[in-house]
Coordinates of C-alpha atoms in Angstrom, one line a residue:
Chain Z
M43 CA -34.4 -79.1 20.5
I44 CA -31.7 -78.7 17.7
P45 CA -29.5 -75.6 18.3
H46 CA -30.2 -73.7 14.9
K47 CA -26.7 -72.3 14.4
L48 CA -25.5 -75.8 14.2
V49 CA -27.7 -77.4 11.8
P50 CA -26.7 -77.8 8.0
S51 CA -29.4 -76.1 6.1
S52 CA -30.5 -75.3 2.6
H53 CA -30.7 -71.6 3.9
G54 CA -26.6 -72.3 4.5
V55 CA -26.3 -72.5 0.4
D56 CA -24.9 -70.7 -2.6
V57 CA -27.4 -69.1 -4.7
R58 CA -26.6 -68.7 -8.6
H59 CA -28.2 -67.2 -11.4
S60 CA -28.9 -70.1 -14.3
F61 CA -29.0 -69.3 -18.3
A62 CA -32.9 -69.5 -17.3
G63 CA -33.3 -66.8 -15.1
A64 CA -33.9 -68.6 -12.2
A65 CA -32.3 -68.7 -8.8
L66 CA -30.9 -71.9 -8.1
V67 CA -30.3 -73.1 -4.4
R68 CA -27.0 -75.0 -4.1
P69 CA -26.9 -76.8 -0.9
L70 CA -23.7 -76.9 1.2
S71 CA -20.5 -79.1 -0.4
R72 CA -19.8 -82.0 1.5
R73 CA -17.2 -80.5 2.8
S74 CA -19.0 -77.6 4.4
A75 CA -21.7 -79.8 5.2
L76 CA -18.9 -82.1 7.3
R77 CA -17.6 -79.2 9.5
Q78 CA -21.0 -78.3 9.9
F79 CA -21.8 -81.5 11.2
G80 CA -18.2 -82.3 12.8
L81 CA -18.9 -78.9 15.1
A82 CA -23.0 -80.1 15.8
G83 CA -21.6 -83.2 18.0
L84 CA -23.5 -86.3 16.6
S85 CA -24.4 -87.8 19.7
L86 CA -26.4 -85.2 20.3
F87 CA -29.3 -85.7 18.0
A88 CA -31.0 -88.4 19.2
A89 CA -34.3 -87.4 18.5
S90 CA -35.9 -89.3 16.1
A91 CA -36.3 -87.6 12.4
L92 CA -39.2 -89.3 11.9
A93 CA -40.8 -86.6 14.4
P94 CA -39.3 -83.1 13.0
A95 CA -40.6 -80.0 15.0
M96 CA -42.6 -79.3 11.7
A97 CA -45.2 -82.1 12.1
D98 CA -49.1 -81.1 12.5
E99 CA -49.8 -84.7 13.3
I100 CA -48.9 -88.2 12.7
V101 CA -51.4 -90.5 10.5
G102 CA -51.2 -94.0 9.9
L103 CA -51.2 -95.3 6.3
P104 CA -52.6 -98.9 5.6
L105 CA -49.3 -100.1 5.0
P106 CA -49.3 -104.5 4.9
S107 CA -46.1 -103.9 7.5
G108 CA -44.5 -101.0 9.2
P109 CA -43.2 -98.1 9.4
R110 CA -46.7 -96.8 9.0
E111 CA -46.8 -93.3 10.3
R112 CA -46.0 -90.6 8.5
P113 CA -46.3 -86.9 10.0
T114 CA -48.6 -84.4 7.9
T115 CA -46.8 -81.2 7.5
H116 CA -48.6 -77.5 6.0
D117 CA -44.7 -76.3 5.8
F118 CA -44.2 -76.5 1.8
P119 CA -44.7 -73.1 0.1
Q120 CA -48.2 -73.1 -1.8
K121 CA -49.1 -76.2 -0.4
G122 CA -51.6 -77.0 2.3
H123 CA -52.0 -80.3 4.5
M124 CA -49.8 -83.1 3.2
I125 CA -48.2 -86.6 4.5
L126 CA -44.7 -85.9 4.3
Q127 CA -42.8 -88.5 3.1
R128 CA -39.6 -86.8 2.3
T129 CA -38.3 -83.2 3.0
R130 CA -35.7 -82.5 0.8
P131 CA -35.8 -82.9 -1.9
P132 CA -39.7 -83.1 -1.1
L133 CA -42.3 -85.9 -1.6
L134 CA -45.3 -85.0 -0.5
E135 CA -48.4 -87.3 -0.4
T136 CA -52.2 -86.2 -1.2
P137 CA -54.6 -87.4 1.9
M138 CA -57.2 -89.8 0.3
E139 CA -59.9 -87.8 1.9
V140 CA -58.9 -84.9 -0.7
F141 CA -60.4 -87.4 -3.3
D142 CA -63.5 -87.7 -1.8
R143 CA -63.9 -83.9 -2.0
G144 CA -64.1 -83.4 -5.8
V145 CA -63.1 -84.7 -9.4
F146 CA -60.4 -82.5 -9.6
T147 CA -57.7 -82.5 -6.9
P148 CA -56.7 -79.0 -5.3
N149 CA -53.1 -77.4 -6.1
D150 CA -52.3 -76.9 -2.8
Q151 CA -52.9 -80.4 -2.2
F152 CA -51.5 -81.9 -5.2
Y153 CA -48.8 -84.5 -4.8
V154 CA -45.4 -83.4 -5.0
R155 CA -42.2 -85.3 -5.9
W156 CA -38.3 -84.7 -6.9
H157 CA -35.5 -86.7 -7.3
W158 CA -32.7 -83.9 -7.1
A159 CA -32.3 -81.3 -4.0
V160 CA -31.2 -78.5 -6.0
I161 CA -34.7 -76.9 -7.1
P162 CA -34.7 -73.0 -7.7
N163 CA -37.0 -71.9 -5.5
S164 CA -37.0 -68.4 -7.0
V165 CA -38.3 -68.0 -11.3
D166 CA -38.3 -65.0 -12.6
V167 CA -41.1 -65.2 -15.6
N168 CA -39.9 -62.4 -17.7
T169 CA -36.3 -63.8 -17.8
F170 CA -37.2 -67.7 -17.9
R171 CA -36.6 -68.8 -21.5
L172 CA -38.1 -72.5 -22.5
A173 CA -34.9 -73.7 -25.1
V174 CA -36.0 -75.6 -28.4
R175 CA -33.2 -76.9 -30.0
G176 CA -30.9 -80.4 -31.8
H177 CA -32.4 -81.8 -34.8
V178 CA -34.5 -78.7 -35.9
N179 CA -33.8 -76.0 -38.4
K180 CA -33.9 -73.4 -36.3
S181 CA -32.9 -73.5 -32.2
L182 CA -35.5 -71.1 -30.3
S183 CA -35.7 -69.4 -26.7
L184 CA -39.3 -68.6 -25.8
S185 CA -40.0 -66.8 -23.6
I186 CA -43.3 -66.9 -21.2
A187 CA -45.0 -64.3 -22.9
E188 CA -44.3 -65.5 -26.6
L189 CA -45.8 -68.9 -25.0
L190 CA -48.8 -67.1 -23.7
K191 CA -49.5 -65.7 -27.0
M192 CA -49.7 -69.7 -29.0
P193 CA -53.1 -71.4 -30.0
R194 CA -53.9 -72.5 -26.7
V195 CA -55.6 -76.0 -25.4
E196 CA -56.6 -77.3 -22.0
L197 CA -57.4 -80.7 -21.1
A198 CA -58.3 -82.9 -17.9
A199 CA -55.7 -85.4 -16.7
V200 CA -54.8 -87.8 -14.4
N201 CA -51.0 -87.3 -13.0
Q202 CA -49.7 -90.3 -11.5
C203 CA -46.3 -91.2 -10.2
S204 CA -45.1 -94.9 -11.2
G205 CA -44.9 -96.1 -7.8
N206 CA -47.9 -95.0 -6.5
S207 CA -49.1 -97.5 -3.8
R208 CA -45.4 -98.9 -3.8
G209 CA -45.8 -99.2 0.3
F210 CA -48.4 -101.7 -0.7
Y211 CA -45.9 -104.5 -2.5
L212 CA -45.4 -107.6 -1.2
P213 CA -42.4 -108.3 -0.7
R214 CA -41.6 -104.9 0.3
V215 CA -39.4 -103.0 -2.4
A216 CA -37.2 -99.8 -1.7
G217 CA -38.1 -96.4 -3.0
A218 CA -40.6 -94.1 -1.8
Q219 CA -43.5 -95.8 0.5
W220 CA -46.4 -93.9 -0.9
A221 CA -50.2 -95.1 -0.3
H222 CA -52.0 -94.2 -3.2
G223 CA -52.0 -90.7 -2.9
A224 CA -49.3 -90.2 -5.1
M225 CA -51.6 -88.7 -8.0
G226 CA -54.1 -86.1 -8.5
N227 CA -56.1 -84.7 -11.2
A228 CA -56.1 -81.2 -13.1
R229 CA -57.2 -79.0 -15.6
W230 CA -54.1 -78.3 -17.7
T231 CA -53.9 -75.2 -19.6
G232 CA -50.7 -74.6 -22.3
I233 CA -50.1 -75.1 -25.8
R234 CA -49.6 -78.2 -27.7
L235 CA -45.8 -79.3 -27.8
K236 CA -46.9 -79.9 -31.5
D237 CA -46.8 -75.9 -31.9
V238 CA -43.6 -75.4 -30.6
L239 CA -41.9 -78.5 -32.4
D240 CA -43.2 -76.9 -35.5
L241 CA -42.0 -73.8 -34.7
A242 CA -38.8 -74.6 -34.7
G243 CA -38.7 -77.1 -37.9
V244 CA -37.9 -80.9 -36.8
K245 CA -35.6 -82.2 -39.3
A246 CA -36.1 -85.3 -41.1
G247 CA -34.4 -88.2 -39.2
A248 CA -35.7 -86.7 -35.5
V249 CA -36.4 -90.1 -33.5
Q250 CA -37.2 -88.8 -29.9
V251 CA -37.4 -85.8 -28.1
R252 CA -35.7 -85.5 -24.8
F253 CA -37.0 -83.2 -21.8
D254 CA -35.0 -81.3 -19.2
G255 CA -36.2 -78.7 -16.0
L256 CA -34.3 -76.6 -14.0
D257 CA -33.5 -78.9 -11.0
E258 CA -29.9 -80.2 -10.7
P259 CA -28.4 -82.8 -8.8
V260 CA -26.5 -81.8 -5.7
V261 CA -23.4 -83.8 -6.6
T262 CA -22.4 -82.2 -10.4
D263 CA -21.6 -85.3 -12.1
A264 CA -24.8 -87.5 -10.8
P265 CA -27.1 -87.8 -14.0
D266 CA -29.2 -85.0 -14.4
F267 CA -33.0 -85.5 -14.6
K268 CA -34.0 -86.1 -18.3
K269 CA -36.9 -88.0 -20.1
S270 CA -37.7 -88.6 -23.2
L271 CA -40.5 -89.5 -25.9
D272 CA -41.0 -90.6 -29.3
I273 CA -41.0 -88.0 -31.7
D274 CA -44.7 -89.8 -33.3
H275 CA -45.9 -88.8 -29.4
A276 CA -44.2 -86.2 -28.6
R277 CA -45.9 -84.6 -32.2
D278 CA -49.9 -86.0 -31.6
G279 CA -51.0 -82.8 -30.9
E280 CA -51.9 -84.3 -27.1
V281 CA -48.6 -83.7 -25.2
M282 CA -48.9 -80.5 -23.9
I283 CA -46.7 -77.7 -22.2
A284 CA -48.9 -76.6 -19.6
F285 CA -48.6 -72.8 -17.6
A286 CA -51.9 -73.3 -15.8
M287 CA -53.5 -76.2 -13.7
N288 CA -57.0 -75.6 -12.2
D289 CA -57.3 -72.1 -13.9
E290 CA -54.2 -71.0 -11.6
Q291 CA -50.1 -70.9 -12.3
L292 CA -48.7 -74.1 -11.4
P293 CA -47.2 -74.6 -7.5
L294 CA -43.5 -73.9 -8.0
L295 CA -43.4 -77.6 -6.1
N296 CA -45.6 -78.7 -8.9
G297 CA -43.2 -77.6 -12.1
F298 CA -43.7 -73.4 -12.1
P299 CA -43.8 -71.9 -14.5
L300 CA -43.7 -75.2 -17.5
R301 CA -44.7 -78.3 -17.0
L302 CA -44.9 -81.2 -19.7
I303 CA -48.2 -82.9 -19.8
V304 CA -48.3 -86.5 -21.3
P305 CA -51.9 -87.7 -21.2
G306 CA -52.5 -91.2 -20.1
W307 CA -48.7 -91.7 -19.4
Y308 CA -47.1 -91.8 -15.9
S309 CA -45.7 -88.6 -14.3
T310 CA -41.7 -89.4 -14.9
Y311 CA -42.5 -88.2 -18.3
W312 CA -44.4 -85.1 -16.9
V313 CA -40.9 -82.9 -16.8
K314 CA -41.5 -80.0 -14.3
M315 CA -39.8 -76.3 -14.6
L316 CA -39.1 -77.8 -18.4
S317 CA -36.7 -75.4 -19.3
D318 CA -35.2 -77.6 -22.3
I319 CA -36.4 -79.5 -25.3
E320 CA -33.7 -81.3 -27.4
V321 CA -35.3 -83.3 -30.7
L322 CA -32.5 -86.2 -30.7
D323 CA -31.7 -88.1 -34.3
K324 CA -30.8 -91.8 -31.9
P325 CA -32.6 -93.0 -29.0
D326 CA -32.0 -91.6 -25.7
D327 CA -29.8 -93.8 -23.4
N328 CA -29.8 -91.5 -20.7
Y329 CA -30.0 -93.0 -17.1
W330 CA -33.2 -91.9 -16.7
M331 CA -34.5 -93.6 -19.6
A332 CA -32.5 -96.5 -20.2
V333 CA -32.0 -98.0 -16.5
A334 CA -34.7 -96.1 -14.0
Y335 CA -38.1 -96.1 -14.7
T336 CA -37.7 -99.2 -16.5
I337 CA -40.3 -102.2 -16.0
P338 CA -40.1 -105.9 -16.9
D339 CA -41.6 -106.5 -20.5
T340 CA -44.2 -108.7 -19.3
P341 CA -48.0 -108.3 -18.9
H342 CA -48.9 -105.8 -16.2
A343 CA -45.1 -105.6 -15.7
N344 CA -45.6 -108.4 -13.1
I345 CA -42.2 -110.7 -12.2
A346 CA -41.7 -113.4 -9.3
P347 CA -39.5 -111.7 -6.5
G348 CA -36.2 -112.6 -7.5
Q349 CA -36.6 -113.3 -11.1
T350 CA -33.6 -112.0 -13.1
G351 CA -33.4 -111.8 -16.9
V352 CA -36.1 -110.0 -17.9
K353 CA -36.5 -108.1 -20.8
M354 CA -36.8 -104.0 -19.6
V355 CA -38.4 -101.2 -21.5
P356 CA -39.1 -97.8 -20.2
I357 CA -42.3 -97.5 -18.2
N358 CA -45.0 -96.0 -20.4
R359 CA -49.1 -95.9 -20.8
M360 CA -51.0 -95.8 -17.4
V361 CA -53.5 -98.6 -16.4
P362 CA -57.0 -98.4 -14.6
R363 CA -57.2 -98.1 -11.7
S364 CA -60.1 -96.9 -9.0
F365 CA -60.4 -96.3 -5.5
L366 CA -63.3 -96.1 -2.4
T367 CA -62.8 -92.5 -1.2
N368 CA -65.6 -92.0 2.2
F369 CA -64.5 -95.2 4.0
A370 CA -60.8 -95.7 5.1
E371 CA -59.7 -99.1 5.5
G372 CA -61.1 -100.3 8.8
S373 CA -64.1 -97.8 9.4
S374 CA -67.4 -98.5 10.5
F375 CA -70.5 -98.8 8.0
P376 CA -74.0 -98.6 9.3
A377 CA -75.5 -101.5 9.7
S378 CA -78.5 -102.7 7.3
T379 CA -78.7 -99.2 6.5
P380 CA -78.3 -98.4 2.7
S381 CA -75.4 -95.6 2.6
S382 CA -73.6 -93.8 -0.3
V383 CA -70.5 -95.7 -1.0
R384 CA -68.4 -93.6 -3.8
G385 CA -64.9 -92.9 -5.0
I386 CA -63.0 -92.4 -7.9
A387 CA -61.5 -93.9 -11.1
F388 CA -59.5 -93.6 -14.0
G389 CA -58.9 -95.6 -16.8
G390 CA -54.9 -95.2 -17.8
D391 CA -54.8 -94.3 -21.0
N392 CA -58.2 -94.9 -22.1
G393 CA -61.6 -93.7 -20.6
V394 CA -63.8 -95.1 -18.0
A395 CA -66.0 -97.8 -19.1
R396 CA -67.3 -98.4 -16.0
V397 CA -66.8 -99.3 -12.3
E398 CA -68.5 -102.2 -10.4
L399 CA -68.6 -102.6 -6.5
S400 CA -68.0 -105.9 -4.6
S401 CA -68.9 -107.0 -0.9
D402 CA -68.7 -110.3 -1.1
G403 CA -64.6 -110.6 -1.7
G404 CA -64.7 -110.4 -5.3
K405 CA -67.7 -113.3 -5.8
S406 CA -70.4 -111.2 -7.5
W407 CA -70.2 -107.1 -9.1
R408 CA -72.5 -104.6 -9.2
P409 CA -72.2 -101.9 -11.3
T410 CA -72.1 -98.2 -10.0
A411 CA -73.3 -94.5 -11.6
L412 CA -70.7 -92.7 -13.0
G413 CA -70.3 -88.9 -13.0
K414 CA -69.8 -86.4 -15.2
D415 CA -67.5 -87.3 -18.1
Y416 CA -64.5 -84.7 -18.3
G417 CA -62.3 -87.0 -20.9
K418 CA -60.4 -90.1 -21.4
Y419 CA -57.3 -88.8 -19.2
S420 CA -59.3 -87.5 -15.5
F421 CA -60.6 -88.9 -12.9
R422 CA -64.3 -90.0 -12.9
Q423 CA -66.2 -90.2 -9.8
W424 CA -69.0 -93.7 -9.4
E425 CA -71.1 -93.7 -6.5
T426 CA -73.9 -96.2 -5.2
K427 CA -75.8 -97.0 -2.7
L428 CA -75.3 -100.3 -0.5
A429 CA -76.6 -101.8 2.4
L430 CA -74.9 -104.4 4.6
D431 CA -75.7 -107.1 7.3
K432 CA -73.7 -106.5 10.8
G433 CA -70.5 -107.8 10.4
N434 CA -66.9 -107.3 8.9
H435 CA -67.0 -107.0 4.4
A436 CA -64.5 -106.6 2.0
L437 CA -65.6 -103.7 -0.2
M438 CA -64.1 -104.1 -3.6
V439 CA -63.9 -101.7 -6.4
R440 CA -63.0 -102.3 -9.9
C441 CA -62.7 -100.6 -13.0
T442 CA -62.5 -101.4 -16.8
N443 CA -61.4 -99.0 -19.5
L444 CA -63.3 -98.7 -22.7
A445 CA -60.2 -100.3 -24.3
G446 CA -61.5 -103.2 -22.2
D447 CA -58.8 -103.5 -19.9
T448 CA -59.9 -104.5 -16.2
Q449 CA -58.0 -104.3 -13.1
P450 CA -56.6 -107.9 -12.0
A451 CA -57.6 -109.4 -8.7
S452 CA -54.4 -110.0 -7.7
P453 CA -51.4 -107.8 -7.7
N454 CA -48.3 -106.9 -10.1
W455 CA -44.7 -107.3 -8.4
N456 CA -41.8 -105.5 -9.7
N457 CA -38.2 -104.4 -8.6
G458 CA -39.3 -100.8 -8.9
G459 CA -42.5 -101.1 -7.3
F460 CA -44.5 -99.8 -10.6
M461 CA -47.5 -100.0 -12.0
R462 CA -49.8 -101.2 -9.2
N463 CA -53.1 -101.7 -10.4
V464 CA -54.8 -104.6 -8.7
I465 CA -58.4 -104.1 -7.7
E466 CA -58.3 -102.4 -4.2
T467 CA -60.3 -103.8 -1.3
V468 CA -61.3 -102.0 1.9
Q469 CA -62.5 -103.9 5.2
V470 CA -65.3 -102.0 7.0
A471 CA -67.1 -103.4 9.8
A472 CA -70.7 -102.9 9.5
A473 CA -72.3 -102.1 13.5
Chain F
M185 CA -69.1 -49.5 -46.8
R186 CA -65.9 -49.1 -44.5
K187 CA -68.4 -49.0 -41.3
Q188 CA -69.7 -52.1 -42.5
L189 CA -66.5 -53.7 -43.0
L190 CA -65.9 -52.5 -39.1
A191 CA -69.3 -53.7 -38.3
I192 CA -68.7 -57.2 -39.4
G193 CA -64.6 -57.3 -38.2
C194 CA -66.4 -56.5 -34.7
L195 CA -69.0 -59.3 -35.0
S196 CA -66.1 -62.0 -35.6
A197 CA -63.7 -60.6 -32.7
A198 CA -66.8 -61.0 -30.9
M199 CA -67.2 -64.6 -32.2
L200 CA -63.8 -65.8 -32.1
A201 CA -63.9 -64.4 -28.6
A202 CA -66.6 -66.7 -27.7
T203 CA -64.9 -69.9 -28.3
P204 CA -63.7 -71.7 -25.5
A205 CA -59.8 -71.1 -26.3
L206 CA -60.2 -67.3 -26.6
V207 CA -62.8 -66.3 -23.7
Q208 CA -60.5 -67.3 -21.3
G209 CA -58.3 -64.5 -19.8
L210 CA -55.1 -64.9 -20.2
P211 CA -54.0 -66.2 -16.9
S212 CA -51.3 -64.3 -15.0
I213 CA -48.4 -66.0 -14.5
K214 CA -46.4 -64.1 -12.0
S215 CA -42.7 -64.9 -10.8
T216 CA -42.1 -66.9 -7.7
T217 CA -40.0 -67.1 -5.0
V218 CA -40.7 -69.7 -2.0
D219 CA -38.7 -71.1 0.8
L220 CA -38.5 -74.9 1.1
P221 CA -38.0 -76.4 4.6
P222 CA -34.2 -77.4 5.1
G223 CA -34.9 -80.7 6.2
D224 CA -31.7 -81.2 8.4
S225 CA -33.0 -83.6 10.8
M226 CA -30.2 -85.9 11.8
F227 CA -30.5 -89.8 11.8
P228 CA -31.1 -91.2 15.3
G229 CA -28.6 -93.7 16.9
G230 CA -25.7 -91.4 18.1
A231 CA -22.5 -92.6 17.4
A232 CA -23.8 -95.6 15.4
A233 CA -25.5 -93.0 13.5
D234 CA -22.2 -90.9 12.8
A235 CA -21.3 -92.4 8.7
I236 CA -24.7 -91.7 7.5
N237 CA -25.2 -88.8 8.8
N238 CA -21.6 -87.5 7.9
N239 CA -22.3 -88.9 4.1
C240 CA -25.8 -89.0 3.2
L241 CA -27.5 -85.9 4.4
A242 CA -26.2 -83.0 1.8
C243 CA -28.1 -85.1 -0.8
H244 CA -31.6 -85.9 1.0
S245 CA -33.2 -85.5 4.3
A246 CA -33.1 -88.8 7.1
D247 CA -36.8 -89.0 7.1
M248 CA -37.5 -90.8 3.6
V249 CA -34.8 -93.5 4.7
L250 CA -36.5 -94.0 8.0
N251 CA -39.7 -94.7 6.1
Q252 CA -38.7 -97.7 4.8
P253 CA -39.3 -101.2 5.5
A254 CA -37.1 -103.9 6.6
L255 CA -35.6 -105.2 3.8
P256 CA -32.3 -107.8 3.8
K257 CA -28.9 -106.6 4.2
A258 CA -27.8 -107.2 0.8
T259 CA -30.7 -104.9 -0.5
W260 CA -29.2 -102.3 2.0
E261 CA -25.4 -102.6 0.5
A262 CA -27.2 -102.7 -3.2
E263 CA -28.8 -98.8 -2.2
V264 CA -25.8 -97.5 -1.2
H265 CA -23.5 -98.9 -3.9
K266 CA -26.3 -96.9 -6.2
M267 CA -25.8 -93.9 -4.4
I268 CA -22.0 -94.3 -4.6
H269 CA -21.8 -95.3 -8.3
V270 CA -25.1 -94.3 -10.0
Y271 CA -26.0 -91.4 -8.1
K272 CA -22.0 -90.7 -7.5
A273 CA -22.4 -89.7 -3.5
P274 CA -18.7 -89.0 -2.6
I275 CA -19.0 -91.4 0.1
D276 CA -15.5 -92.6 1.6
D277 CA -15.1 -96.6 1.1
A278 CA -14.2 -96.4 4.8
D279 CA -17.4 -95.2 5.7
V280 CA -19.5 -97.7 4.1
P281 CA -19.5 -100.9 6.2
A282 CA -20.7 -98.5 8.9
I283 CA -23.8 -96.7 6.6
V284 CA -25.0 -100.4 5.8
D285 CA -24.7 -101.8 9.2
Y286 CA -26.8 -98.7 10.5
L287 CA -29.1 -99.0 7.9
A288 CA -29.7 -103.0 8.5
S289 CA -29.8 -102.8 12.0
M290 CA -32.3 -99.8 11.6
K291 CA -33.9 -101.7 9.2
G292 CA -32.9 -104.7 8.2
A293 CA -34.9 -108.0 7.3
Q294 CA -36.4 -109.9 10.6

């Protein structure tokens, strides 16, 4: 047990107030951290950081190599049972069984991913302001109350991390070692980004719109996390500023009070704690657009490991995926008994046309029945009955979207571990 | 006539209220304050972990690093240099070899 007072902690922080009225928690300066570490006597801390006191239990992710074990936790605010990938800044994964319980992912089990550790732990909705500025006729500073008076829209959409399933990449790549739970589906309620931009009046010559949230790097000259969309995309009437998910205000760790919703696009663009909208008259060359979250400009963003000299482009539209949710890897299946096999699928930037199942390693495919359609950007449940002879079977599930894109039979690879959408296989033992 | 107009007004208000965008009551958006877990566990390994514990934990907890698969030493060197040059981690040059050695020994390719 670590003596509490010797432990550097994000409770030992300076609290300051930002322009937006949110209290920012700034972790210890390096100097004070060093002082505290030095006092602690480093050799005392032999306990594994993988088994913190906060762990509820250890789960095994079906990754191709270790470490597969992750603690689960209930220790994050407004969050229930989650798989702990990183404590600070938080990376929390949704357990697969949550996707078996319904087409919408509950807020308290919706995955969490932050880049920088300076995350406001308090937001006052009365003083919070959303700035709209840059290449506009009139800069705006909008309160939550003003935003709530604007025409309201609602949309079901999947939010998926660019690196969801990165842990399955072979060869393995550095980064968050997610299984498949860095995704979720919610009903987002908010206002159209277009309406907010129209209120400010976009000037001729606008090229992109850049989005920034309240989170900040610990080191002040590190690149603040900002993302941009092309102006036509930003004004397409689908991109939203959400203030509610699944009919409740956003959990703080999912972006309270406002989050950008970019239907059909990877979550890197869904800026959390959205506080600043800047219309640009030239393309955004900031690190998070020009370098980070770029993918090879090749089919399926696929290259050979070690391949260099490839043109890179910002990651963008999602691609179809599907998952079996009521049988985990290696689970047993009742032999010779027709059993329900079910799961979820999404079409990426288009609706789900069909989901098919194979129980013979992909040689033959059978159709499945699709559940209620909540719109082209939502999860879609699928189900079929299957009887299996005694023995081991590889169950594969494949989604085709309304544009005719089908999940590929072989996995892609790139240095970032982005855009996995290979047909997934679950091994079951019928007995 | 005025009464009639009023009635029509009420009726259209009711009809408007029946459209999905308006029947929904205003969601209550309430100020929120939370506590986040500190994530202050140290890297294991005693003195071999001094450099990584001294330099890396101000920005992120140890757990994600320990969740990484085995990676070549060159990958770990690149990761540490990315932290310094891109993410501006204030790491003493003298500590870099010890950090890379620690990562390669804990998480080196077989």
